[in-house]
Structure formats: C-alpha cells, structure tokens
Coordinates of C-alpha atoms in Angstrom, one line a residue:
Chain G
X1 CA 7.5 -20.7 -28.0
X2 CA 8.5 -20.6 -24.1
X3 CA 7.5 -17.5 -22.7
X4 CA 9.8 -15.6 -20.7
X5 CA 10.2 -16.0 -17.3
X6 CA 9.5 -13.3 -14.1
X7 CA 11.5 -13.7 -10.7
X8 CA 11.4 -11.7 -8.1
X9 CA 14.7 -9.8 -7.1
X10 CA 14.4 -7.0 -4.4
X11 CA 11.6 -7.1 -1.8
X12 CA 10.1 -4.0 0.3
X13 CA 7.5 -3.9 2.7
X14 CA 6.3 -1.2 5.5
X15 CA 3.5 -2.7 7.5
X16 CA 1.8 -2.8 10.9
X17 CA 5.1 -5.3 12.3
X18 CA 8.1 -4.3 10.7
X19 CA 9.4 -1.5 8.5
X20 CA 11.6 -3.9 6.8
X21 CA 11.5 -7.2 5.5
X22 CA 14.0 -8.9 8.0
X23 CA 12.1 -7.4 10.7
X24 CA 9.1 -8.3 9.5
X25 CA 10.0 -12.5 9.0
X26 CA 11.1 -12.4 12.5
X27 CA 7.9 -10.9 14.2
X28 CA 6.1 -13.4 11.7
X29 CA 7.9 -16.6 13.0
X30 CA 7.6 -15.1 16.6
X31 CA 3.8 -15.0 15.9
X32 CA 3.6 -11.6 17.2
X33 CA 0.2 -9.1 16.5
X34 CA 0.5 -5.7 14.8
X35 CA -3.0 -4.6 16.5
X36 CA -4.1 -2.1 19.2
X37 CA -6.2 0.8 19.8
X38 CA -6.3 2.9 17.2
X39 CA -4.0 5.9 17.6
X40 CA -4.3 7.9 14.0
X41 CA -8.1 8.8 14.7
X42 CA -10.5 9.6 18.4
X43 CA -12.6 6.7 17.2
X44 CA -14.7 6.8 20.3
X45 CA -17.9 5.9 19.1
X46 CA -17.2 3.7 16.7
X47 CA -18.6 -0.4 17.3
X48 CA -14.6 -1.5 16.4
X49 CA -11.6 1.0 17.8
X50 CA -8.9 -1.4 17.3
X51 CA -6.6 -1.3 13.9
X52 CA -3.5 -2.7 12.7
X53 CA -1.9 0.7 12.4
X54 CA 1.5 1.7 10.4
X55 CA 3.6 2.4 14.0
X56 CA 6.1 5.3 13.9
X57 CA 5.8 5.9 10.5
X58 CA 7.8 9.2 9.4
X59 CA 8.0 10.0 5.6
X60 CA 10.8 12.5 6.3
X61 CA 13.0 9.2 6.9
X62 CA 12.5 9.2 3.2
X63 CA 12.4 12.6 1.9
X64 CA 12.2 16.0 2.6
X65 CA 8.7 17.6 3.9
X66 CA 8.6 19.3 0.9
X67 CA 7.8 16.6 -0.7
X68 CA 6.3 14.3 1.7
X69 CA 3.3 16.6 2.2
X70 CA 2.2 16.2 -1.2
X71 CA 1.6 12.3 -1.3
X72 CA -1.3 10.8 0.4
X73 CA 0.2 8.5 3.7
X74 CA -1.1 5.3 1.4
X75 CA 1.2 6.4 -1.6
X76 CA 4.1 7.4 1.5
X77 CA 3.8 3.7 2.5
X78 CA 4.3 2.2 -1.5
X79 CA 7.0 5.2 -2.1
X80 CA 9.0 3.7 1.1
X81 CA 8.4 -0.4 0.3
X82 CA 10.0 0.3 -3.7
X83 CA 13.0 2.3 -1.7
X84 CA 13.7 -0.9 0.2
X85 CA 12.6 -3.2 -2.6
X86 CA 15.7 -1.3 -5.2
X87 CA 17.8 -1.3 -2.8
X88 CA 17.6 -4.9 -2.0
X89 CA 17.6 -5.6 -5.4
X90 CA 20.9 -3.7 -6.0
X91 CA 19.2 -1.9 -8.9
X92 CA 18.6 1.6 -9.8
X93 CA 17.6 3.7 -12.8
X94 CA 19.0 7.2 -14.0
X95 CA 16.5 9.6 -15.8
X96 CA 17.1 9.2 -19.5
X97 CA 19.0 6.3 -18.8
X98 CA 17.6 3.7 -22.4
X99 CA 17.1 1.1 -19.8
X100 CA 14.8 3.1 -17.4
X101 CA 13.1 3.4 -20.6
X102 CA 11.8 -0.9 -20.1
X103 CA 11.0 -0.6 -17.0
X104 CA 8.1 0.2 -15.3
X105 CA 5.3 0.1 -12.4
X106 CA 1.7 -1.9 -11.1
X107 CA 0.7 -0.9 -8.0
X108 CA -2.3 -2.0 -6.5
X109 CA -5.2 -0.2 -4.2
X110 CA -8.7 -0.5 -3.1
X111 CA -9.5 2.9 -2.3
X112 CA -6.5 5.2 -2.8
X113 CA -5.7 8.1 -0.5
X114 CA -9.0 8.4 1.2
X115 CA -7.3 9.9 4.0
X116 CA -7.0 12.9 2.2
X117 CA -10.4 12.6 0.6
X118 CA -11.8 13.0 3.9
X119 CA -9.6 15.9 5.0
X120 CA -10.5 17.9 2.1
X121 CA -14.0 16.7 2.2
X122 CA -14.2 18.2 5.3
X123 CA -13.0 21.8 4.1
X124 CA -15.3 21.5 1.5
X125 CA -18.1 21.1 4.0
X126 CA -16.9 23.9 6.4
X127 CA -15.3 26.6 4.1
X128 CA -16.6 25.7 0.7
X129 CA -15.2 24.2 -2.8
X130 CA -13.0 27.5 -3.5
X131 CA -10.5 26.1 -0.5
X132 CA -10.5 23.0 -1.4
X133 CA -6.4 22.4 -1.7
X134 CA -4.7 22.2 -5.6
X135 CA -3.1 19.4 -3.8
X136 CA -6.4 17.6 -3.1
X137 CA -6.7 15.6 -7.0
X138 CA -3.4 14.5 -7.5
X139 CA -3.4 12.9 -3.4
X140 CA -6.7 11.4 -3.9
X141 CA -5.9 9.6 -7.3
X142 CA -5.8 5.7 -6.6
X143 CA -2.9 6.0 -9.3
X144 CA -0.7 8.4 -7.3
X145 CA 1.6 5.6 -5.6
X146 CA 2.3 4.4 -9.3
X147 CA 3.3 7.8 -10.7
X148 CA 5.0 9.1 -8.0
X149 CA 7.5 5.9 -8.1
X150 CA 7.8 6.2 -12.0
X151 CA 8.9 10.0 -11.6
X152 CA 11.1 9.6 -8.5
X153 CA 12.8 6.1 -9.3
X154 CA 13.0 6.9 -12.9
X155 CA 10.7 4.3 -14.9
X156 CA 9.7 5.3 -17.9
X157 CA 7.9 2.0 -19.5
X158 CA 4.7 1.3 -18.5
X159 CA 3.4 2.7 -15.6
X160 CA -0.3 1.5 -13.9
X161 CA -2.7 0.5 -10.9
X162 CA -4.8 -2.0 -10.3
X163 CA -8.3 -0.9 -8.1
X164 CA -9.7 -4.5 -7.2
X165 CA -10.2 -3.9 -3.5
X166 CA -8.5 -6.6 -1.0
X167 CA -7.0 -8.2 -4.9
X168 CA -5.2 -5.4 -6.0
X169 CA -1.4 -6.1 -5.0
X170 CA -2.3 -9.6 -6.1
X171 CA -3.4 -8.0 -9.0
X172 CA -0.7 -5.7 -10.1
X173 CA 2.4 -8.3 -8.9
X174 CA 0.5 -10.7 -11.8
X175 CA 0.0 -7.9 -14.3
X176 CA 3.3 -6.4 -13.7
X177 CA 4.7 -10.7 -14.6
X178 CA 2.4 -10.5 -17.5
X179 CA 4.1 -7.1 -18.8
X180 CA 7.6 -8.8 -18.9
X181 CA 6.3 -11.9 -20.3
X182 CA 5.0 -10.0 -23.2
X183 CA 8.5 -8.5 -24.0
X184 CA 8.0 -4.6 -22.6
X185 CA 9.6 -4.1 -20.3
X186 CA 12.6 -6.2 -18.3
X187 CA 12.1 -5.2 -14.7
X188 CA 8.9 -4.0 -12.8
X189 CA 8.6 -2.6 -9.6
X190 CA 5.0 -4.4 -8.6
X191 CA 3.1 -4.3 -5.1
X192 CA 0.3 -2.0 -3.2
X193 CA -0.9 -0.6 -0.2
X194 CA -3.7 0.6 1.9
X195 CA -3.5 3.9 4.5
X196 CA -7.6 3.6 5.0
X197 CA -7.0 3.6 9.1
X198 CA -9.4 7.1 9.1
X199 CA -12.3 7.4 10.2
X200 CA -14.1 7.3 7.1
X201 CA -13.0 4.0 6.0
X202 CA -13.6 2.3 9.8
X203 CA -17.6 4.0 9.9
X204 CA -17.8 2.1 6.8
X205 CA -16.6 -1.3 7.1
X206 CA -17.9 -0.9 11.1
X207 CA -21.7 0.0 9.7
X208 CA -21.2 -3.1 7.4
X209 CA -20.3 -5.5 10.2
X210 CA -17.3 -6.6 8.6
X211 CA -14.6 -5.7 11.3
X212 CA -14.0 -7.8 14.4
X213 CA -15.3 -5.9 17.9
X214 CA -12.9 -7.4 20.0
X215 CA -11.7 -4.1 21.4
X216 CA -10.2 -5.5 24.7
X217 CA -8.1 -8.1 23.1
X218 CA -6.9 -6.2 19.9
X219 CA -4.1 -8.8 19.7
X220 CA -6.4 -11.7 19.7
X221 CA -9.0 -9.8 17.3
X222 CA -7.6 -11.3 14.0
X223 CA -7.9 -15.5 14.3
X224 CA -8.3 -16.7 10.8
X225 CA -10.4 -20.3 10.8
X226 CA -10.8 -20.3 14.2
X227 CA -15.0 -20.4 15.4
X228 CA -14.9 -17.6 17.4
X229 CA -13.6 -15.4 14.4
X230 CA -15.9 -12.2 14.2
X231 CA -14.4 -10.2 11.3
X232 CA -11.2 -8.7 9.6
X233 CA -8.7 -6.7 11.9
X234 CA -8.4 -3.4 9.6
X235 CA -4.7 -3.1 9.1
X236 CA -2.2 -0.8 6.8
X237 CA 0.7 -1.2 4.9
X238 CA 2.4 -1.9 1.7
X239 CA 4.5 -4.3 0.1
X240 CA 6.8 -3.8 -3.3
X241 CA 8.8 -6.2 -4.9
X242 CA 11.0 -6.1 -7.8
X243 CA 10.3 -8.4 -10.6
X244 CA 12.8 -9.0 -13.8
X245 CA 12.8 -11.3 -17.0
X246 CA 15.4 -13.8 -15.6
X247 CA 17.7 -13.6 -18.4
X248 CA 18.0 -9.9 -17.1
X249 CA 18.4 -11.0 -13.2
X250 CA 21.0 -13.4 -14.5
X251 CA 23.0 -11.2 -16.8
X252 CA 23.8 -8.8 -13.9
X253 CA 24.1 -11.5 -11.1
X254 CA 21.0 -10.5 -9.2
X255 CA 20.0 -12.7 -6.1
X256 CA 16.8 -14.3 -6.8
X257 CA 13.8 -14.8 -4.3
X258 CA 11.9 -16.9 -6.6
X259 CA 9.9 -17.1 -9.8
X260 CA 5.9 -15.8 -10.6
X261 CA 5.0 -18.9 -12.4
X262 CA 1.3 -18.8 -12.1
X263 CA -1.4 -16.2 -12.2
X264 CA -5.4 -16.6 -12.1
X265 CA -8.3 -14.6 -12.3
X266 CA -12.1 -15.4 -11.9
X267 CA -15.1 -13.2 -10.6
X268 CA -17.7 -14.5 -8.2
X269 CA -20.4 -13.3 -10.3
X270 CA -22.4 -12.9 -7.1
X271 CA -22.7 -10.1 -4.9
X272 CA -20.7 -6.6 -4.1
X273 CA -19.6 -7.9 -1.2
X274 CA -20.4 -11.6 0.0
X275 CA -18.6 -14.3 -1.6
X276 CA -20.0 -16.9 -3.8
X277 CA -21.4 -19.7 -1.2
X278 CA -19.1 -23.0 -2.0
X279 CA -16.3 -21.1 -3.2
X280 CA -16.4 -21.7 -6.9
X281 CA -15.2 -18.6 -8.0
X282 CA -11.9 -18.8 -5.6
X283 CA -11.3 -22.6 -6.3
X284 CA -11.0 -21.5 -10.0
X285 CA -9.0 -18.3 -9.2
X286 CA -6.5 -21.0 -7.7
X287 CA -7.2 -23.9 -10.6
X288 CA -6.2 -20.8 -12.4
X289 CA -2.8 -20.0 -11.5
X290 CA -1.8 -24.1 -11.1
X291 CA -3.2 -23.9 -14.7
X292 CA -1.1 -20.7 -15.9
X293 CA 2.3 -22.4 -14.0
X294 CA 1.1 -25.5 -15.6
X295 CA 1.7 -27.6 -12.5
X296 CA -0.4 -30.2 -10.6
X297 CA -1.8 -29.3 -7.8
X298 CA 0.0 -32.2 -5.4
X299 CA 3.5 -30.0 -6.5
X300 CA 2.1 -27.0 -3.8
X301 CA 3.5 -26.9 -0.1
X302 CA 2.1 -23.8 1.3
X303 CA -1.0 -21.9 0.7
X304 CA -0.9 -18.4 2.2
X305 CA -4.6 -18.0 2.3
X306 CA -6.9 -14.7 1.9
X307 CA -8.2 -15.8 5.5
X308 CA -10.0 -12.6 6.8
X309 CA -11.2 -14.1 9.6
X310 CA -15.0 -12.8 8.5
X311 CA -17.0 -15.6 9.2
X312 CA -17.9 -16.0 5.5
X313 CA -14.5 -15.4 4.0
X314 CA -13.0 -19.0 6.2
X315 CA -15.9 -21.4 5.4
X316 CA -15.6 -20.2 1.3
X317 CA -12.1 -20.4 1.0
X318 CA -11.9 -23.5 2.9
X319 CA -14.3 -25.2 0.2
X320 CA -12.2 -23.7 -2.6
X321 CA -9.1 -25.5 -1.9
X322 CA -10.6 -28.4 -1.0
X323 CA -12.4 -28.2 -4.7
X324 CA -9.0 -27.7 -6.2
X325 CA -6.7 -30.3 -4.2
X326 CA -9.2 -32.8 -3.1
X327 CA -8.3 -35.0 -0.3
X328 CA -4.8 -34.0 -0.4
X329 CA -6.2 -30.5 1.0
X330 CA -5.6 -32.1 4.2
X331 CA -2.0 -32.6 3.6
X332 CA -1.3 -28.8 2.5
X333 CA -0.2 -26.3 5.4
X334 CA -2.8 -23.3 4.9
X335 CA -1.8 -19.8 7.2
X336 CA -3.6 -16.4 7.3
X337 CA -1.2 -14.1 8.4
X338 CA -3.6 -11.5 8.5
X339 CA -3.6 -12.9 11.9
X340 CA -0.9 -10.7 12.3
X341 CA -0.9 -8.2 10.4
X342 CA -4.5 -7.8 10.3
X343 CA -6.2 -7.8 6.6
X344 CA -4.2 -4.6 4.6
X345 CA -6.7 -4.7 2.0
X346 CA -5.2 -3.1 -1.5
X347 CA -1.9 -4.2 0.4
X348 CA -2.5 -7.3 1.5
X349 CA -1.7 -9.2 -2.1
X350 CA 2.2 -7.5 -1.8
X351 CA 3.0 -8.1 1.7
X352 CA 1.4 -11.7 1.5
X353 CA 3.4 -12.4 -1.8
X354 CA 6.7 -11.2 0.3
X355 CA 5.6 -13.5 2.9
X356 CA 5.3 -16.1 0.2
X357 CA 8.8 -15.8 -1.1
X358 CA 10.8 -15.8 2.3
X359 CA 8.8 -18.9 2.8
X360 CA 10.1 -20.2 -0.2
X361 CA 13.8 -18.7 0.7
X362 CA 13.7 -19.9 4.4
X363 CA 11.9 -23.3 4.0
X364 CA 9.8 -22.0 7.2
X365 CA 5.6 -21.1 6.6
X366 CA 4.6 -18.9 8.8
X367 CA 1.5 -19.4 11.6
X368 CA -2.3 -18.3 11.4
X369 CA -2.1 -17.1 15.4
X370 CA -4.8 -16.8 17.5
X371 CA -6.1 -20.1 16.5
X372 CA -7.5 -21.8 19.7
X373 CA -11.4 -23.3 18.8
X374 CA -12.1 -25.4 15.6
X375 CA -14.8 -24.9 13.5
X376 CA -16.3 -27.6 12.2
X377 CA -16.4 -26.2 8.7
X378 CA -12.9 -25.0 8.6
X379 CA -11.0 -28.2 8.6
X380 CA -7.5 -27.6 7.2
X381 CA -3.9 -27.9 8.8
X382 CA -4.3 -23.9 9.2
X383 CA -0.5 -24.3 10.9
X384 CA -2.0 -23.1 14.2
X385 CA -0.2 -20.9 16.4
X386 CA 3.7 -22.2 15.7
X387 CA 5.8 -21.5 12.6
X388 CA 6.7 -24.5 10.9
X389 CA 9.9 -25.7 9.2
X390 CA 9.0 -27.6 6.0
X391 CA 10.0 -28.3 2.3
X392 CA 9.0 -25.2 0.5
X393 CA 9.4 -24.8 -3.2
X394 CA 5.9 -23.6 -4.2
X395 CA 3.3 -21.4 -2.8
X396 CA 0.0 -20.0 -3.9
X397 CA -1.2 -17.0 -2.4
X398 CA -5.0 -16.1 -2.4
X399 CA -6.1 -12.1 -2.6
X400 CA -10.2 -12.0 -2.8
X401 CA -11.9 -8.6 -2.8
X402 CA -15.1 -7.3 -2.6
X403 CA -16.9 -7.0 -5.9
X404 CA -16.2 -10.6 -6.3
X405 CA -12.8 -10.6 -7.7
X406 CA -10.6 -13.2 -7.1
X407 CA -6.4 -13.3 -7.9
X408 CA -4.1 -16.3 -6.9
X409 CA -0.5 -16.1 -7.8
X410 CA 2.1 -19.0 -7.3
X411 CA 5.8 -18.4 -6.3
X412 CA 7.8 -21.3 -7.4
X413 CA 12.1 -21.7 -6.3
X414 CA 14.0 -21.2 -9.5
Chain E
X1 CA 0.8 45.4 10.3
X2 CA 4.5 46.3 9.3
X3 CA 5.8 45.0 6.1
X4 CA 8.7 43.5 8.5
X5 CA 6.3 41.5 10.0
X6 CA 4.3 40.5 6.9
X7 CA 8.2 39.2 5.8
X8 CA 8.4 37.4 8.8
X9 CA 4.8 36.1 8.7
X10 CA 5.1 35.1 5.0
X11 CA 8.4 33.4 5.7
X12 CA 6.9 31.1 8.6
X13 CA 3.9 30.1 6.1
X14 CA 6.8 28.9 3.7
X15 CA 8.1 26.6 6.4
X16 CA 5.0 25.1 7.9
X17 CA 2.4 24.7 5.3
X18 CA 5.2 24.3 2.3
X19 CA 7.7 22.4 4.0
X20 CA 10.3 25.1 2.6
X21 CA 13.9 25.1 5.1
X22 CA 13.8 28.1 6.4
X23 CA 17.2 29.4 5.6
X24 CA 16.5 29.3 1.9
X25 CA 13.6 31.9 1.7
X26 CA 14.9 35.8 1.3
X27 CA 12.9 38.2 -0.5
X28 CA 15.0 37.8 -3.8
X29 CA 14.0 34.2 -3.8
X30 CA 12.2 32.9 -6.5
X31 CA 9.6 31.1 -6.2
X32 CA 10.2 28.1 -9.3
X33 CA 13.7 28.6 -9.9
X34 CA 15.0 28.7 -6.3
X35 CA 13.3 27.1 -4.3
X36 CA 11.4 24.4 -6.2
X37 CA 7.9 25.9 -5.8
X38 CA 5.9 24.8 -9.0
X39 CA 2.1 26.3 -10.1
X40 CA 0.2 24.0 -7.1
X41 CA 2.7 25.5 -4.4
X42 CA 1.9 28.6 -5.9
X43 CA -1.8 27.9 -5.3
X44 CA -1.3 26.5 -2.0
X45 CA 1.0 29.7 -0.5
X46 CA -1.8 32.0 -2.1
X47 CA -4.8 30.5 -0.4
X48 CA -2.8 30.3 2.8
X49 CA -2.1 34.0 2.3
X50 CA -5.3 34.8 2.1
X51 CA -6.7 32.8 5.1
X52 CA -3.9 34.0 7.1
X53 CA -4.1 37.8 6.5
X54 CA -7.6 37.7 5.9
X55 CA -6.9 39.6 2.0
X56 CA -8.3 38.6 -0.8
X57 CA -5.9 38.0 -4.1
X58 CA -7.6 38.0 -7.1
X59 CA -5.8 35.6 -10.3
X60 CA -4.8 38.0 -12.3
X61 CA -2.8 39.8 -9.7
X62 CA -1.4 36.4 -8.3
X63 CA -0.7 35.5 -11.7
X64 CA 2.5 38.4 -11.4
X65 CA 4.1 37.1 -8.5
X66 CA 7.3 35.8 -9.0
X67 CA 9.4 36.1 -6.0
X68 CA 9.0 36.2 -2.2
X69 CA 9.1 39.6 -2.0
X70 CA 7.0 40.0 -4.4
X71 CA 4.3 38.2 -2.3
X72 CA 5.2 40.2 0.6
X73 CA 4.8 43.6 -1.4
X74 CA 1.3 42.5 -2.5
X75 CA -0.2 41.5 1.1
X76 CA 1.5 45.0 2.4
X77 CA -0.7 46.7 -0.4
X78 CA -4.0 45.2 0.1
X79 CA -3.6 45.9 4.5
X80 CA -1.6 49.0 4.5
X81 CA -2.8 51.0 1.0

C-alpha cells in the first residue's frame, strides 16, 4: 500500500537574521551574519562573549504581557514561528472545531527554557525553595512550546517534543511526517527552537571548548569547513512549519513548499559529545532518509549540512557524505548556514529545513560564508561565500546532536 | 500604611509583576472571573504580597481571597490590626 504523503504548507521562523521568512531568504542570499557581542547577559569573563542573539525580539507583538510572562523566551520564539507558519499556510483551527481534533504538534529542543531555570535557580539560592515562582515548572518544561501551541492554536491530536540536542527540530519535523503517514492526524505544526543565550548555557559550552573565541570578529566567528574554524557561534531561534497529508493540502488549494520524503535516524554509539571518527553514524543517518524517500543518491542537489564549524563536526560530516555519495560527493553543493545564523541548537533542524524548502522553491542554495582557507580534509564544493542559482528539486538536511544522535530529512518538489 | 495606599500599592503589583492593564483592576474585581487570574497568578500575587509588604499570609487564609479587595483588606489587617 502507498503510504500517504507529507508536504509542507506554511513556514515560520524567528531567528538571529530575520523575523520572517522573506526577510530571512534575503539576508541568507546577501550572506549576511546574525552575530555580535552578546547583549541578553554582562558575559565579561567568559572565554567566548559573542552570540547569535534573537534582535528586538518583543513577545507583546504577539500577545499581551499577561501572557507573555508565563512562557519561557525559547517557547516565545516557537509560539511566534507557528503564528507566521498558520498564517502563511492560510489555515486555522477553532476550539472544538472535529478537525482541530486531527491535528496536532512536535516541537523540538535541547534544553528547554533554561533561561528560566537559571533565574529561579538563583532565587532558590538567595531566598530559598519557598520563593521559588508557581510559574517556575511549567517555564522550565522542554515540552512547554508544544502545549502552549496546542492550547492557543487549538490542536487537539497529538501533541509532543523531541529532546535530542542540536537533532531535535530535525527530529520532531520527521516525527510530526511520520504521524500523518500513519493516518492520525492530517496537518501538524512541526519545528523547535533554542533561547539558551544565558549565561548558564555559554559557561557551559565555553568550559567545554566548543564555542568559537573570535570575540573581535563576531561576524567572521562562524566559518563552517574553513581551517581556521574554532567552534560553533551560539545562536537562537526557532523555526515552525506546517505539514499536511497532501490529499488534505490539495482538497483546500493550499500552496505547497515541498514534500518530506525521507527521514533517517542512527546513533553514533560513541561518546556524549564527540562524534564517531569517520562519520559512520551520520553517513547512515543520511543512507537513511535516501532509503526512507527511496531514492538514489545521484537524485540530491543540495545538502544543507550540520556544519558547526567545531573542528570535529567538518572533518566527520565531510567523510559521511562522501561514504554515502561516493565520488559524486564532489559534484553536490554542500552549505552550513550556521555561518549565518550561528548553530541554533534544538532550532537549528526547523530553520535549516525552512532554508531547505525556499531552496527548493527558489532554485537558489544558499552560501557557507566566511569561507576563505581550505582544509585539506574538508574537500567539498561548500558553495563558498556567494549564493548560487541551481536546479533544486531535492535536498537533505543534516541535524547531529550531542549524545550521538543523528537525523537527516529530505525535501523533495512535489 | 493607609489602606488607600495599600489599594494603590496592590493595584501597581497587578500591573507589573501580573501583566494585568491597569484600568481593569477595582476592588470589586475578581480575581478568576474578571480578570483572568487562575490558581498560579493567585500564587504569584501572594508571594509578591508578601515580599512587598513584608507580611506573612498563611494558605488557609489566602485560600479565602477572592477579589481585589479582598487582598487589600487582608494586607491592611496583618500591618494595621
């Protein structure tokens, strides 16, 4: 029996470029850098006080105070990416409404709304556990974006999140396809985020050497492939997209981005941070999804890469497609936009897959910038510095997080 | 301090730490029905209360209140007797 198929209909994204997603394609093609200093925290002291920070960000745009004060900034950033994403989509639910009834939410995270965590952690410290706000459980909860989008967009079918680190969007757009495949539900809103620009979050990845130092260049701080790369740029943001069965995106005329044809998982199996040396793990991540579409792999023409710019993350992925595509590796154009946006962790997956299907819309992929010395060991068409128009009817977008999990997700034209 | 200024006190905690517009809050107000406080804002406006009038409210007693005069009666009894 053919299984159903998933398109995408409605796109949202909030993120350290753009607050929309026309916005954001533009400063993409323009090559342009979301990083500077880091504004949201005093992060003197700190080995790395540049970010990729959420500018001008004000939830009241979106609703009242009331309201806004009781979701974490991470779960702000998701709530105002769906808004876009339904409204792009033309598509909206009533409560009570049987068709609100088969649809539902993923969203992805790594580590929820630590921002909070660390506030209240710091009452609990000073004043004690008896202070410690009524509001402090339901803000922290890696699962707050999801249910706060179920209640105030009015999904009642299934409603989840997916907690695989810098995989999770990935994880929850592929999940969320899966759950229309299987009949549920007809639409999903799907997607992540990350608000972990506190200072928290940067003493940890900064203690782990995992973040670039390049504090007086922030703009050239992210350079995916490129030797001199010295770590991720910590960035924010979240991306939501609307996915439907396509017989329900035809029935009611929807536009249509593109199509979630292939989805794979693997796990390194290796370390809780480091990836598996040679790639293995990502190369069948990526077999995975060509496997799930069932395509070959000469019918890709853009790989939107996980390209962290960590000086591991490059050399492994590299290997990995080359162990999937062989000597037509060379042929492929490979980006890291992250050399943009910086790497949005638990959002990265969402904004990447939006960046995927504008690709597919526009027949333009997008450049790694900041690409200016090879490395001998990254030796792929990384699309250096210039967007470039090409054929684009397939992409496959890599997510790998720590923990060793590994998602790929390919976005074919219907 | 004068209940008038424990009103006026209590109605600028409702603005800034619950978001509450400012032209909604009399003393009649209730808290759930009108103006969309549920059991956590509850929580939230009584710890406030108590950190910013330095009184101590114990449950059983914040369990009662209902309205925004209600709050303000119960903050005039435990400063002025």
């Amino acid at each position: 029996m053919d299984r159903r198929r998933v398109v995408i209909t409605g796109m949202g994204t909030v993120n350290p470029l753009a607050h929309s997603v026309d916005d954001f394609w533009e400063a993409l093609l323009d090559g342009k850098s979301g990083a500077g200093p880091i504004t949201l925290f005093d992060p003197e002291g700190l080995g790395t006080q540049i970010a990729a920070e959420v500018k001008d960000f004000d939830p009241e745009v979106y609703m009242p105070r009331k309201d806004s004060r009781r979701l974490d900034r991470s779960t702000m950033l998701f709530w105002a990416a769906t808004k876009q994403a339904f409204d792009d989509a033309d598509l909206a639910f009533e409560d009570g409404d049987p068709a609100s009834l088969r649809a539902g939410v993923v969203c992805g995270t790594g580590i929820g709304g630590i921002g909070t965590t660390q506030q209240q952690m710091g009452v609990l410290a000073e004043r004690g556990s008896s202070r410690v706000s009524p509001l402090a459980i339901p803000m922290i909860m890696s699962n707050q974006a999801a249910g706060a989008v179920s209640i105030d967009f009015h999904l009642g079918g299934p409603s989840t999140c997916t907690v695989t680190a810098c995989a999770a969007s990935a994880n929850a757009i592929g999940d969320a396809a899966e759950i229309i495949r299987r009949g549920v539900t007809d639409v999903m809103v799907a997607g992540g985020m990350e608000g972990a620009v506190t200072a928290f979050a940067m003493g940890g990845f900064s203690s782990m050497k995992a973040l670039s130092s390049r504090n007086d260049e922030p703009h050239r701080a992210s350079r995916p492939f490129d030797k001199d790369r010295d770590g991720f740029l910590l960035g924010e943001g979240a991306g939501s997209l609307i996915l439907e069965s396509l017989e329900h995106a035809t029935a009611r005329g929807a536009k249509i981005y593109g199509e979630v044809s292939g989805y794979g998982m693997s796990a390194d199996a290796y370390h809780i941070t480091l990836p598996r040396p040679g790639g293995g793990g990502a190369a069948r991540a990526m077999q995975g999804a060509l496997d799930d579409a069932r395509v070959a792999s000469d019918t890709v023409d853009y790989i939107n890469a996980h390209g962290t710019s960590t000086p591991a993350n490059d050399v492994t992925e590299t290997l990995a497609i080359k162990t999937v595509f062989g000597d037509a590796a060379y042929d492929i154009p490979v980006s890291s936009t992250k050399s943009m946006t910086g790497h949005m962790l638990g959002g990265a997956g969402a904004v990447e897959a939006v960046i995927a299907l504008k690709s597919l819309a526009e027949g333009v992929v997008p450049p790694t910038i900041n690409y200016t010395t090879p490395d001998p060991e990254c030796d792929l068409d990384y699309v250096p510095n210039e967007a470039r128009e090409a054929k684009v009817n397939s992409v496959l977008s890599n997510s790998f997080g720590f923990g060793g999990h590994n998602v790929s997700l390919l976005f074919t034209s219907v | 301090m004068e209940r008038s200024q424990i009103e006026a006190k209590l109605t600028d905690l409702l603005v800034d730490e619950l978001g509450l517009e400012r032209d909604d809050i009399t003393m009649e107000a209730k808290f759930e029905e009108d103006l969309d406080v549920d059991s956590l804002g509850v929580v939230e406006l009584l710890m406030a209360l108590e950190d910013n009038f330095d009184v101590k409210i114990p449950d059983e007693e914040a369990e009662k209140i209902t309205t925004v005069g209600e709050a303000a009666d119960l903050v005039n009894q435990k400063l002025n007797g």
